[in-house]
Structure formats: C-alpha cells, structure tokens
Coordinates of C-alpha atoms in Angstrom, one line a residue:
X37 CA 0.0 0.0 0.0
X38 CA 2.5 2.9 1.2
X39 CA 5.5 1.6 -1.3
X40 CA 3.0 2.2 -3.9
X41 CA 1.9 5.8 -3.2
X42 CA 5.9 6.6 -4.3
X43 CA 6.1 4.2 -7.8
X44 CA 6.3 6.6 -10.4
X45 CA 3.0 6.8 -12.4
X46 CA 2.6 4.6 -15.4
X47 CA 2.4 7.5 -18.9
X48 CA -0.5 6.1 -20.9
X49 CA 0.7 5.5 -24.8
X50 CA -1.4 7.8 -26.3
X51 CA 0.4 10.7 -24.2
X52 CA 3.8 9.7 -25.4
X53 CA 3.1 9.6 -28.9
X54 CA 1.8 13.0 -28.7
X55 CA 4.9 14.2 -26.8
X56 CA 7.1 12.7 -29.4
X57 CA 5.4 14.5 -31.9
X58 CA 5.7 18.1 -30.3
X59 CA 9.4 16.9 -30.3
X60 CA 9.8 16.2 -33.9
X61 CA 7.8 19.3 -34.4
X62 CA 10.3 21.5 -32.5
X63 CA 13.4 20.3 -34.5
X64 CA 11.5 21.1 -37.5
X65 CA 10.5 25.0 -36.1
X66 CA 13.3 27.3 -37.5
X67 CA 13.6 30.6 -36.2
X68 CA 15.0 32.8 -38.5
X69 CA 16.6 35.2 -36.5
X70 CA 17.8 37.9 -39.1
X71 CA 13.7 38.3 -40.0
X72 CA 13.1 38.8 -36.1
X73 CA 16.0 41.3 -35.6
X74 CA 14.5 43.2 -38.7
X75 CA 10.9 43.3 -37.4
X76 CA 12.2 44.5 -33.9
X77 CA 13.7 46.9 -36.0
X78 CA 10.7 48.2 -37.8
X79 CA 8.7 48.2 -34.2
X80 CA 11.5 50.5 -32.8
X81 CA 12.0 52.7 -35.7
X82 CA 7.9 53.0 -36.3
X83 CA 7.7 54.0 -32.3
X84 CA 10.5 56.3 -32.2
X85 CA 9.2 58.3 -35.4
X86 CA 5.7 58.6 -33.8
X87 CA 7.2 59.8 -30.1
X88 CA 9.5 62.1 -32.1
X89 CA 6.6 63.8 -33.9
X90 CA 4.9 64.1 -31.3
X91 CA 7.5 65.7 -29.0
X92 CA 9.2 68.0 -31.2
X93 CA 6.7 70.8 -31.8
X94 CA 6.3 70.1 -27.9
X95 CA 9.8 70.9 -27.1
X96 CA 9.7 73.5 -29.9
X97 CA 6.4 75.0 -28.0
X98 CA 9.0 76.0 -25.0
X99 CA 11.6 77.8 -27.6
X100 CA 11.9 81.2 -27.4
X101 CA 11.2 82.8 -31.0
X102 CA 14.0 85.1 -31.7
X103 CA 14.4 88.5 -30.9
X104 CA 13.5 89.6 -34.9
X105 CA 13.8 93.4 -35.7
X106 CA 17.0 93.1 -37.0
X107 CA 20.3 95.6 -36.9
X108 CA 18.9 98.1 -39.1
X109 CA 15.5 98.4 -37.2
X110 CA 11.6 98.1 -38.6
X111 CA 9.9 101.3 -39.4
X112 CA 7.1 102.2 -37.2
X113 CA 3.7 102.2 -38.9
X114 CA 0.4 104.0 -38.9
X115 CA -2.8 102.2 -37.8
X116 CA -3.4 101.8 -42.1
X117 CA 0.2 100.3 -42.1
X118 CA 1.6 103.4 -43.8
X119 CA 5.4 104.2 -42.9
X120 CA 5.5 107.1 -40.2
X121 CA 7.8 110.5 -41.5
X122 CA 9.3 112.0 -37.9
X123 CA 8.6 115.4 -39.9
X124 CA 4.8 114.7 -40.0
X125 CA 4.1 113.3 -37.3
X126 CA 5.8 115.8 -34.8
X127 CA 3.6 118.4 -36.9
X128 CA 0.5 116.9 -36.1
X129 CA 1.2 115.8 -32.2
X130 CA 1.5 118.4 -29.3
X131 CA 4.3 118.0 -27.0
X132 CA 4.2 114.9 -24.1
X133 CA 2.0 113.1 -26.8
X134 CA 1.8 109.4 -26.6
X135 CA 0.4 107.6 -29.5
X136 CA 0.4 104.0 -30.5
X137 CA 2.1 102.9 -33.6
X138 CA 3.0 99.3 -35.1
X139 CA 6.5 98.5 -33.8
X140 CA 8.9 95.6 -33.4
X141 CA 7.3 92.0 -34.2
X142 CA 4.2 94.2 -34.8
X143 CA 3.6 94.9 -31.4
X144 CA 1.6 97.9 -30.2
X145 CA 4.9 100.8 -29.3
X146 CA 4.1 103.9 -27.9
X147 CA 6.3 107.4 -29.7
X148 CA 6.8 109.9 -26.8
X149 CA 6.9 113.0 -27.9
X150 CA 9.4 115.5 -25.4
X151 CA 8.5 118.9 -24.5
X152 CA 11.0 120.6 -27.0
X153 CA 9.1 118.6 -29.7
X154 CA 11.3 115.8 -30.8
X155 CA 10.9 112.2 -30.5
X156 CA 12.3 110.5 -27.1
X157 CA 15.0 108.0 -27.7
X158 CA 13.4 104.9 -26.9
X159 CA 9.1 103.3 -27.4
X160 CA 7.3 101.6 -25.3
X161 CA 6.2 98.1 -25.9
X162 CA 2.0 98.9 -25.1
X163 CA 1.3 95.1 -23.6
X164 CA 1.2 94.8 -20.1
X165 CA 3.7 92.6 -18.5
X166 CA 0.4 90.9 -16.2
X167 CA -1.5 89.2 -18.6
X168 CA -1.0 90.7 -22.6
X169 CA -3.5 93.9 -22.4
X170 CA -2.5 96.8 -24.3
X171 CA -2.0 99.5 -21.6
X172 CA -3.8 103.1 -22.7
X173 CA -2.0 106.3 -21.5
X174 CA -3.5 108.2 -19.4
X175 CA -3.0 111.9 -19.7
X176 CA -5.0 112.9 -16.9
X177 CA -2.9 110.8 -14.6
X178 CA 0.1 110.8 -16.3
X179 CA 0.7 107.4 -16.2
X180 CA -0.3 104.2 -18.4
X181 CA -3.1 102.2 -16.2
X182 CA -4.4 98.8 -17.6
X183 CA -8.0 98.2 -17.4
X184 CA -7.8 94.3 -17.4
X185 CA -6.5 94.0 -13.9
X186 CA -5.3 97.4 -12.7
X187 CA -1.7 97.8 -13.6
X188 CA 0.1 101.0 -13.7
X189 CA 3.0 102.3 -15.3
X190 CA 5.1 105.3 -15.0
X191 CA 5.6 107.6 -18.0
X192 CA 8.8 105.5 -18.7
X193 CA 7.5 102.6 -18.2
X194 CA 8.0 101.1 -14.8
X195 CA 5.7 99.3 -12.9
X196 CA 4.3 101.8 -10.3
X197 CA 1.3 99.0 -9.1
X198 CA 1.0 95.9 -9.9
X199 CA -0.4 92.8 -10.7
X200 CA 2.4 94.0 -13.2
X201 CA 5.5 92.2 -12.4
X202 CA 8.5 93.6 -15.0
X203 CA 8.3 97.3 -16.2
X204 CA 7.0 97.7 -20.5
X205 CA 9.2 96.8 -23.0
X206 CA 11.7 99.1 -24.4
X207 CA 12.9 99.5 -28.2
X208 CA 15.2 102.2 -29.5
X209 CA 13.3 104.8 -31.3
X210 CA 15.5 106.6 -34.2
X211 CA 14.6 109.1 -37.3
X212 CA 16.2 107.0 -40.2
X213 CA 18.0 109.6 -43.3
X214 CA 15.1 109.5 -45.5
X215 CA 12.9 110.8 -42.0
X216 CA 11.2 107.5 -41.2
X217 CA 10.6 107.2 -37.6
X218 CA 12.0 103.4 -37.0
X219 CA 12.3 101.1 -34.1
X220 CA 15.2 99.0 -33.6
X221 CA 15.7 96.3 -30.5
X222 CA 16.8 97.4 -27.4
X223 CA 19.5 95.5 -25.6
X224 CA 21.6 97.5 -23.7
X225 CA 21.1 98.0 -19.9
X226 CA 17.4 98.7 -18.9
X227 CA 17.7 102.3 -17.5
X228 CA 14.8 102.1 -15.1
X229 CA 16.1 98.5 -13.2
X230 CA 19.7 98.6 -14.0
X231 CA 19.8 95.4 -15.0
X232 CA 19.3 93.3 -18.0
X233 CA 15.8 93.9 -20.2
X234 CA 13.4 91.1 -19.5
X235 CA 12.7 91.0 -23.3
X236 CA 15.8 90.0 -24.5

C-alpha cells in the first residue's frame, strides 16, 4: 500500500506519442533570427518616429522665437500700415504726446513726444507685462493704467502697481535719413532697473 503511493506513475501510450510529436515538431520549427532582428527593428523605428513627432513641436512650444527686428531696425507704422515720417508726425502731435504705432514684431509701441518737440529716444512696448492687455495712456494721470487687472505704469514705463510684475518693454526709437521714424531692439542696460531687459 505505502511503497505504492511513491512508484512513479505509469504514462498512458497515447500521451507519449503526442509528446514525441511536439518533439519532432520542434526540431523542425526554425527561427530565422535575421527576420526577427529586422521586425524588432521596424517596431523601434515606427515608435521612435511617432514619439518624435509628437514631442518635437512640444519641445519647440518651450523655444523662445528670436528677438527679430533686425540691426537696421523696422519702421514704425500708422494704424493703415503706412510708414510714419518724424517730420509729419511731430507736426500733427503736441508736446508729451503718446500715440500707439506698429512696432517691433508688430507689437503695439508707444512714440513719446518730449516737451522741446522731438521724439524720445526709446518706445514703449503697449502690452502689459500681467497678462498681454494693451495698456492706454492716461494723460490725466500721467501714467499708463491697464483696465484688465489694474496695472500701472510710470511715464517711462515702470511698474508703479501691480499685478504687473517687469516694467514695458523698451525699443530704441530713431529718425532713419530719408525721416522715417524706426524702431530697432533694445539690448543695452534697462535704464529704469539697472539690469538686463526682460525681453531679450
């Protein structure tokens, strides 16, 4: 009774002969490893294509686009797109004027006109450093106040109340030889922070 429970179970014929077929099976199964390397190869290269178009403009998305304008500068424009003549336009603004034109990268820029009637050296970029509005100028304060969120500016440009965290955008403003008024980037030293312009 108990010497039996460990005698190794008899394997019915009909079991072997199946077993003995998988075997002969098996040494007839060639894998053809050069036709498995190159579909691996395919299901890489397919994945890696599809994650790299994918992440690309992604990556691209975080890019800064270049600071455009060029050396020479972009002439400021009129609402109509129309060039602006420093000649003209001084005739038809009275002194401490600020008026939008079309500036660097298109951007709203405000021209300051001085006191003595000549153009101040520099614009001012008109979108609010808070969220993108363009900031009017308020004569009667004397200061540029956003209506989105409440933002103030001082005539040059700094922040004098926030939400407003980084003062307007400067670009050099210059009277080209033919008597366009142009803007050109500005890159030197921002005169309001002493330090470097946030724009560039």
């Amino acid at each position: 009774g108990s010497a039996a429970a460990f005698a190794p179970a008899q394997v019915p014929a009909a079991r072997s002969a199946v077993s003995l077929n998988m075997a002969e099976a098996a040494d007839e199964l060639y894998i053809d490893q050069d036709r498995r390397n190159l579909m691996n190869l395919i299901l890489v290269g397919s994945a890696a294509v599809t994650v790299g178009g994918l992440a690309v403009p992604y990556i691209a998305f975080f890019v800064p686009p270049g600071a455009g304008g060029g050396a020479g500068g972009v002439p400021a424009k009129n609402a109509l797109g129309d060039d602006l003549y420093a000649k003209d336009y001084l005739a038809e603004k009275p002194a401490g004027d600020r008026s939008l034109a079309q500036g660097l990268k298109g951007d709203a820029t405000y021209l300051i006109v001085k006191d003595d009637k000549t153009l101040e050296s520099y614009g001012l970029n008109a979108v609010c450093t808070h969220l993108g509005c363009v900031v009017p100028w308020s004569a009667a304060n004397n200061k540029f106040m956003c209506p989105c969120h409440g933002s103030q500016y001082a005539p040059t440009g700094a922040v004098v109340r926030g939400p407003a965290p980084l003062p307007l955008a400067l670009a050099h403003c210059d009277v080209a030889e033919d008597g366009k008024i142009m803007f050109s980037p500005w890159t030197e030293t921002d005169f309001r922070t002493d330090g470097k312009g946030w724009w560039n």
